[in-house]
mmCIF file of C-alpha atoms in Angstrom:
data_model
loop_
_atom_site.group_PDB
_atom_site.id
_atom_site.type_symbol
_atom_site.label_atom_id
_atom_site.label_comp_id
_atom_site.label_asym_id
_atom_site.label_seq_id
_atom_site.Cartn_x
_atom_site.Cartn_y
_atom_site.Cartn_z
ATOM 1 C CA MET A 17 9.898 -27.561 -3.535
ATOM 2 C CA ASN A 18 9.502 -24.131 -5.160
ATOM 3 C CA ARG A 19 12.088 -21.438 -4.580
ATOM 4 C CA LEU A 20 10.476 -18.261 -3.273
ATOM 5 C CA MET A 21 11.462 -14.650 -3.701
ATOM 6 C CA SER A 22 9.309 -12.707 -1.259
ATOM 7 C CA HIS A 23 8.567 -9.009 -1.460
ATOM 8 C CA LEU A 24 8.770 -6.879 1.674
ATOM 9 C CA ILE A 25 8.338 -3.136 2.147
ATOM 10 C CA ALA A 26 11.056 -1.599 4.283
ATOM 11 C CA ASN A 27 9.780 -0.461 7.701
ATOM 12 C CA TYR A 28 6.138 -1.436 7.111
ATOM 13 C CA PRO A 29 4.313 -1.051 9.409
ATOM 14 C CA THR A 30 7.366 -0.367 11.606
ATOM 15 C CA GLY A 31 11.023 -1.302 11.364
ATOM 16 C CA GLU A 32 10.641 -3.908 14.097
ATOM 17 C CA ALA A 33 7.520 -5.479 12.598
ATOM 18 C CA ALA A 34 9.085 -5.555 9.134
ATOM 19 C CA PHE A 35 12.174 -7.295 10.506
ATOM 20 C CA GLU A 36 9.969 -9.906 12.199
ATOM 21 C CA ALA A 37 8.148 -10.362 8.894
ATOM 22 C CA ALA A 38 11.464 -10.972 7.128
ATOM 23 C CA SER A 39 12.366 -13.565 9.744
ATOM 24 C CA ALA A 40 9.015 -15.295 9.216
ATOM 25 C CA LEU A 41 9.471 -15.306 5.436
ATOM 26 C CA PHE A 42 12.825 -17.020 5.785
ATOM 27 C CA GLU A 43 11.393 -19.462 8.303
ATOM 28 C CA GLY A 44 8.653 -20.297 5.804
ATOM 29 C CA GLY A 45 11.221 -21.136 3.142
ATOM 30 C CA ALA A 46 11.967 -17.943 1.228
ATOM 31 C CA ASP A 47 15.404 -17.941 -0.393
ATOM 32 C CA ILE A 48 15.407 -14.348 -1.622
ATOM 33 C CA LEU A 49 14.062 -11.142 -0.123
ATOM 34 C CA GLU A 50 13.047 -8.330 -2.444
ATOM 35 C CA VAL A 51 12.990 -5.241 -0.236
ATOM 36 C CA GLN A 52 11.010 -2.330 -1.600
ATOM 37 C CA LEU A 53 12.088 1.178 -0.683
ATOM 38 C CA PRO A 54 8.798 3.089 -0.331
ATOM 39 C CA PHE A 55 8.088 5.482 -3.162
ATOM 40 C CA SER A 56 5.371 8.116 -3.499
ATOM 41 C CA ASP A 57 4.391 7.635 -7.152
ATOM 42 C CA PRO A 58 4.800 3.987 -8.186
ATOM 43 C CA SER A 59 4.078 2.748 -11.696
ATOM 44 C CA ALA A 60 3.610 -0.974 -11.033
ATOM 45 C CA ASP A 61 2.334 -1.317 -7.475
ATOM 46 C CA GLY A 62 -1.236 -2.280 -6.648
ATOM 47 C CA PRO A 63 -3.380 -0.871 -3.801
ATOM 48 C CA ALA A 64 -1.957 -3.042 -1.009
ATOM 49 C CA ILE A 65 1.634 -1.999 -1.698
ATOM 50 C CA GLN A 66 0.751 1.609 -2.517
ATOM 51 C CA ASN A 67 -1.083 1.990 0.789
ATOM 52 C CA ALA A 68 1.757 0.389 2.749
ATOM 53 C CA CYS A 69 4.330 2.660 1.098
ATOM 54 C CA SER A 70 2.212 5.720 1.898
ATOM 55 C CA LYS A 71 1.987 4.723 5.560
ATOM 56 C CA VAL A 72 5.766 4.376 5.799
ATOM 57 C CA LEU A 73 6.417 7.676 4.009
ATOM 58 C CA GLU A 74 4.085 9.436 6.454
ATOM 59 C CA THR A 75 6.539 8.555 9.236
ATOM 60 C CA GLY A 76 9.297 10.598 7.566
ATOM 61 C CA PHE A 77 11.030 7.587 6.034
ATOM 62 C CA LYS A 78 14.241 8.307 4.133
ATOM 63 C CA THR A 79 16.315 6.116 1.848
ATOM 64 C CA LYS A 80 18.993 5.837 4.540
ATOM 65 C CA ASP A 81 16.374 4.235 6.800
ATOM 66 C CA GLY A 82 15.699 1.598 4.161
ATOM 67 C CA LEU A 83 19.387 0.839 3.803
ATOM 68 C CA ALA A 84 19.744 0.557 7.587
ATOM 69 C CA PHE A 85 16.802 -1.866 7.598
ATOM 70 C CA ILE A 86 18.462 -3.991 4.922
ATOM 71 C CA LYS A 87 21.742 -4.017 6.846
ATOM 72 C CA LYS A 88 19.916 -5.347 9.903
ATOM 73 C CA ILE A 89 18.440 -8.187 7.851
ATOM 74 C CA HIS A 90 21.766 -8.951 6.170
ATOM 75 C CA ASP A 91 23.591 -9.023 9.494
ATOM 76 C CA ALA A 92 21.014 -11.463 10.905
ATOM 77 C CA PHE A 93 20.715 -13.628 7.766
ATOM 78 C CA PRO A 94 24.003 -13.213 5.873
ATOM 79 C CA GLU A 95 23.416 -16.337 3.782
ATOM 80 C CA LYS A 96 20.207 -14.969 2.236
ATOM 81 C CA THR A 97 20.016 -13.052 -1.031
ATOM 82 C CA ILE A 98 18.623 -9.520 -0.807
ATOM 83 C CA TYR A 99 17.521 -7.377 -3.738
ATOM 84 C CA ILE A 100 16.344 -3.785 -3.648
ATOM 85 C CA MET A 101 13.196 -2.965 -5.583
ATOM 86 C CA SER A 102 12.482 0.714 -6.135
ATOM 87 C CA TYR A 103 12.050 3.373 -8.796
ATOM 88 C CA GLY A 104 14.504 5.304 -10.874
ATOM 89 C CA SER A 105 14.196 8.769 -9.379
ATOM 90 C CA LEU A 106 14.951 7.482 -5.905
ATOM 91 C CA ILE A 107 18.328 6.099 -6.934
ATOM 92 C CA PHE A 108 19.033 8.798 -9.513
ATOM 93 C CA THR A 109 18.704 11.658 -7.009
ATOM 94 C CA PRO A 110 21.807 10.762 -4.939
ATOM 95 C CA GLY A 111 23.575 9.484 -8.055
ATOM 96 C CA VAL A 112 23.355 5.928 -9.386
ATOM 97 C CA ASP A 113 26.975 5.090 -8.576
ATOM 98 C CA ALA A 114 26.737 6.500 -5.054
ATOM 99 C CA PHE A 115 23.485 4.693 -4.386
ATOM 100 C CA CYS A 116 24.811 1.355 -5.621
ATOM 101 C CA LYS A 117 27.939 1.742 -3.487
ATOM 102 C CA LYS A 118 25.834 2.278 -0.369
ATOM 103 C CA ALA A 119 23.530 -0.610 -1.273
ATOM 104 C CA ALA A 120 26.415 -3.019 -1.718
ATOM 105 C CA GLU A 121 27.894 -1.936 1.607
ATOM 106 C CA VAL A 122 24.744 -3.004 3.499
ATOM 107 C CA GLY A 123 24.564 -6.414 1.830
ATOM 108 C CA VAL A 124 22.398 -5.910 -1.259
ATOM 109 C CA ASN A 125 22.984 -8.444 -4.043
ATOM 110 C CA GLY A 126 21.036 -6.829 -6.848
ATOM 111 C CA MET A 127 18.664 -4.098 -8.029
ATOM 112 C CA ILE A 128 15.187 -4.308 -9.576
ATOM 113 C CA ILE A 129 14.176 -0.882 -10.911
ATOM 114 C CA PRO A 130 11.166 -1.450 -13.206
ATOM 115 C CA ASP A 131 10.942 2.071 -14.624
ATOM 116 C CA LEU A 132 14.571 2.168 -15.823
ATOM 117 C CA PRO A 133 14.716 0.543 -19.280
ATOM 118 C CA PHE A 134 17.527 -2.003 -19.523
ATOM 119 C CA ASP A 135 19.059 -0.192 -22.496
ATOM 120 C CA HIS A 136 18.723 3.328 -21.000
ATOM 121 C CA ASP A 137 19.439 2.604 -17.357
ATOM 122 C CA GLU A 138 21.433 5.711 -16.374
ATOM 123 C CA GLY A 139 24.495 3.542 -15.716
ATOM 124 C CA LEU A 140 22.748 1.143 -13.299
ATOM 125 C CA THR A 141 24.094 -2.076 -14.811
ATOM 126 C CA ALA A 142 27.649 -0.754 -14.841
ATOM 127 C CA ALA A 143 27.396 0.505 -11.243
ATOM 128 C CA CYS A 144 25.969 -2.816 -10.078
ATOM 129 C CA LYS A 145 28.873 -4.691 -11.668
ATOM 130 C CA LYS A 146 31.340 -2.253 -10.153
ATOM 131 C CA TYR A 147 30.108 -3.025 -6.642
ATOM 132 C CA GLY A 148 29.517 -6.758 -6.994
ATOM 133 C CA MET A 149 25.764 -6.655 -7.552
ATOM 134 C CA GLU A 150 23.537 -7.359 -10.538
ATOM 135 C CA ASN A 151 20.875 -5.347 -12.310
ATOM 136 C CA ILE A 152 17.750 -7.417 -12.908
ATOM 137 C CA PRO A 153 15.617 -6.090 -15.774
ATOM 138 C CA VAL A 154 11.873 -6.634 -16.058
ATOM 139 C CA ALA A 155 10.261 -8.399 -19.021
ATOM 140 C CA ALA A 156 6.537 -7.872 -19.564
ATOM 141 C CA PRO A 157 4.081 -9.570 -21.960
ATOM 142 C CA SER A 158 3.730 -6.274 -23.850
ATOM 143 C CA MET A 159 7.367 -6.456 -25.012
ATOM 144 C CA SER A 160 7.964 -7.015 -28.692
ATOM 145 C CA ASP A 161 10.003 -10.023 -29.794
ATOM 146 C CA GLU A 162 12.670 -7.644 -31.070
ATOM 147 C CA ARG A 163 13.004 -5.912 -27.722
ATOM 148 C CA LEU A 164 13.119 -9.220 -25.881
ATOM 149 C CA GLU A 165 15.914 -10.375 -28.187
ATOM 150 C CA LYS A 166 17.780 -7.156 -27.417
ATOM 151 C CA MET A 167 17.388 -7.812 -23.671
ATOM 152 C CA HIS A 168 18.854 -11.276 -24.150
ATOM 153 C CA SER A 169 21.889 -9.773 -25.873
ATOM 154 C CA PHE A 170 22.875 -7.763 -22.779
ATOM 155 C CA GLY A 171 24.116 -10.770 -20.804
ATOM 156 C CA PHE A 172 21.942 -10.416 -17.716
ATOM 157 C CA LYS A 173 22.118 -13.245 -15.172
ATOM 158 C CA HIS A 174 18.452 -12.977 -14.173
ATOM 159 C CA ILE A 175 15.300 -11.499 -15.669
ATOM 160 C CA TYR A 176 12.230 -10.612 -13.629
ATOM 161 C CA VAL A 177 9.200 -11.732 -15.626
ATOM 162 C CA ALA A 178 5.912 -9.916 -14.993
ATOM 163 C CA LEU A 179 3.328 -12.607 -15.666
ATOM 164 C CA ARG A 180 0.740 -10.128 -16.914
ATOM 165 C CA ALA A 181 0.282 -6.463 -17.705
ATOM 166 C CA GLY A 182 -1.048 -3.977 -15.157
ATOM 167 C CA ILE A 183 -0.263 -3.585 -11.473
ATOM 168 C CA THR A 184 0.658 -5.998 -8.731
ATOM 169 C CA GLY A 185 -1.792 -7.582 -6.335
ATOM 170 C CA SER A 186 -4.643 -8.591 -8.637
ATOM 171 C CA GLN A 187 -5.277 -12.292 -9.072
ATOM 172 C CA THR A 188 -3.178 -13.817 -11.845
ATOM 173 C CA THR A 189 -4.475 -16.729 -13.895
ATOM 174 C CA ILE A 190 -1.724 -19.064 -15.038
ATOM 175 C CA ASP A 191 -2.803 -20.220 -18.476
ATOM 176 C CA ASP A 192 -1.133 -21.394 -21.673
ATOM 177 C CA GLU A 193 -0.441 -17.799 -22.683
ATOM 178 C CA THR A 194 1.418 -17.205 -19.401
ATOM 179 C CA LEU A 195 3.490 -20.346 -19.720
ATOM 180 C CA ASN A 196 4.273 -19.663 -23.378
ATOM 181 C CA PHE A 197 5.568 -16.220 -22.422
ATOM 182 C CA LEU A 198 7.795 -17.736 -19.739
ATOM 183 C CA LYS A 199 9.127 -20.246 -22.261
ATOM 184 C CA LYS A 200 9.821 -17.450 -24.748
ATOM 185 C CA VAL A 201 11.714 -15.359 -22.209
ATOM 186 C CA GLY A 202 13.567 -18.451 -21.002
ATOM 187 C CA LYS A 203 15.005 -19.130 -24.446
ATOM 188 C CA GLY A 204 17.656 -16.497 -23.767
ATOM 189 C CA GLY A 205 19.306 -18.669 -21.137
ATOM 190 C CA GLU A 206 18.923 -16.283 -18.207
ATOM 191 C CA LYS A 207 17.449 -17.501 -14.936
ATOM 192 C CA LEU A 208 13.931 -16.175 -14.461
ATOM 193 C CA PHE A 209 11.979 -14.786 -11.541
ATOM 194 C CA GLY A 210 8.225 -14.972 -12.169
ATOM 195 C CA GLY A 211 5.663 -12.892 -10.344
ATOM 196 C CA PHE A 212 2.656 -10.501 -10.302
ATOM 197 C CA GLY A 213 -0.370 -11.766 -8.424
ATOM 198 C CA ILE A 214 0.999 -15.036 -7.030
ATOM 199 C CA THR A 215 -1.054 -15.896 -3.946
ATOM 200 C CA GLY A 216 -0.921 -19.666 -3.524
ATOM 201 C CA ALA A 217 0.611 -23.027 -4.239
ATOM 202 C CA ASP A 218 -1.324 -23.844 -7.415
ATOM 203 C CA GLN A 219 0.018 -20.801 -9.242
ATOM 204 C CA ALA A 220 3.522 -21.335 -7.888
ATOM 205 C CA ASN A 221 3.531 -24.990 -8.912
ATOM 206 C CA ALA A 222 2.356 -24.091 -12.407
ATOM 207 C CA ILE A 223 5.221 -21.688 -13.129
ATOM 208 C CA SER A 224 8.001 -23.288 -11.066
ATOM 209 C CA PRO A 225 9.280 -25.531 -13.908
ATOM 210 C CA TYR A 226 10.065 -22.382 -15.885
ATOM 211 C CA VAL A 227 11.536 -20.082 -13.229
ATOM 212 C CA ASP A 228 14.448 -19.990 -10.814
ATOM 213 C CA ALA A 229 12.161 -18.502 -8.156
ATOM 214 C CA VAL A 230 8.497 -17.665 -7.753
ATOM 215 C CA VAL A 231 7.881 -14.063 -6.690
ATOM 216 C CA ALA A 232 5.102 -13.236 -4.217
ATOM 217 C CA GLY A 233 4.539 -9.793 -2.774
ATOM 218 C CA SER A 234 1.094 -8.313 -2.259
ATOM 219 C CA VAL A 235 -0.113 -11.495 -0.554
ATOM 220 C CA PHE A 236 2.431 -10.938 2.216
ATOM 221 C CA VAL A 237 1.802 -7.191 2.418
ATOM 222 C CA ARG A 238 -1.889 -7.926 2.974
ATOM 223 C CA ILE A 239 -1.057 -10.393 5.751
ATOM 224 C CA ILE A 240 1.159 -7.803 7.435
ATOM 225 C CA SER A 241 -1.616 -5.202 7.147
ATOM 226 C CA GLU A 242 -4.199 -7.574 8.628
ATOM 227 C CA HIS A 243 -2.017 -8.496 11.617
ATOM 228 C CA LYS A 244 0.033 -5.339 12.154
ATOM 229 C CA ASP A 245 -1.156 -5.073 15.760
ATOM 230 C CA ASP A 246 -0.322 -8.693 16.615
ATOM 231 C CA ILE A 247 3.258 -9.562 15.651
ATOM 232 C CA ALA A 248 2.990 -13.190 16.751
ATOM 233 C CA ALA A 249 -0.117 -13.757 14.610
ATOM 234 C CA MET A 250 1.534 -11.942 11.711
ATOM 235 C CA LYS A 251 4.621 -14.140 11.842
ATOM 236 C CA LYS A 252 2.545 -17.313 12.017
ATOM 237 C CA ALA A 253 0.414 -16.324 9.028
ATOM 238 C CA ILE A 254 3.432 -15.272 6.966
ATOM 239 C CA THR A 255 5.325 -18.480 7.720
ATOM 240 C CA GLN A 256 2.299 -20.589 6.793
ATOM 241 C CA LYS A 257 1.719 -18.745 3.508
ATOM 242 C CA ALA A 258 5.402 -18.853 2.548
ATOM 243 C CA SER A 259 5.501 -22.588 3.314
ATOM 244 C CA GLU A 260 2.391 -23.104 1.182
ATOM 245 C CA ILE A 261 3.854 -21.283 -1.808
ATOM 246 C CA CYS A 262 7.171 -23.087 -1.410
ATOM 247 C CA GLY A 263 5.384 -26.434 -1.227
ATOM 248 C CA LYS A 264 7.030 -27.364 2.053
#
C-alpha cells in the first residue's frame, strides 16, 4: 500500500467542509495532511488551488484562522502528521520564530515553504528545530547537481520532490526521466515526498518505490470544488480517491 500525503486548503470552501474533507482523507488512508494557508500570489499553485485560495481569502481569512483549523484537526486526529504549506511572506510578516512557535502549539509537525531557498531560509530551519518541527525543502528537476549536493549536506530528514517543473494540477507523466530524478535525489539518504500532478493509482504505484509518501493535492481540491454543496457526496468521493491512490 502507498503512503499518502494529501494536500488540503484551510477553510475551503468553509471551515466545516474542510474539516470533513480532512476526515475523509484520513478515512481513505492518508497518513499525512499538508494544510495550505491560502495566499494571494502563489508561485507554484495551479488554477484549482489558486481559485480555492481566492475564495477563502474573500471571506476575510487570516493566518490565525488557519492555525485554529489545524488545531481542530490535530485535536481530532492527534496521531496524524500535519505539515503547513505556505509562502515566505506569510510567515515572515509576524516573524519566523513567532510563527513557528504558534504552529507547533497547534500540532504542526513541519513546514513546506517552497519560495524560501533552503540555504537562505530566514531562520526557518532553526526555528523549526527550536519548536520540535522540521523544515522540508523542495527539490525540483531544474536544480543543478551542485545545488542538490548542497541540499543533501544540510541534514534534512525529508525532501519534497516536485516531479516536474511548472505549477501544480496539470497531469504528470511518470517516465524514466521522472524516476531517474527521484533516484538522484534519493541518493542523499533523506526520505522523499513525491508530488505535482498525481491523480491516480498508476502514477502513485510508479513512484512509491522511491518515496516515503506520494503527494496528491489538486485532485482533492477539484473534488471538494465539485461537491462543495453536498458534504456527504464530497466525503465519499474523497475517501474513494484517497483509497485508490493508496492502493487500499
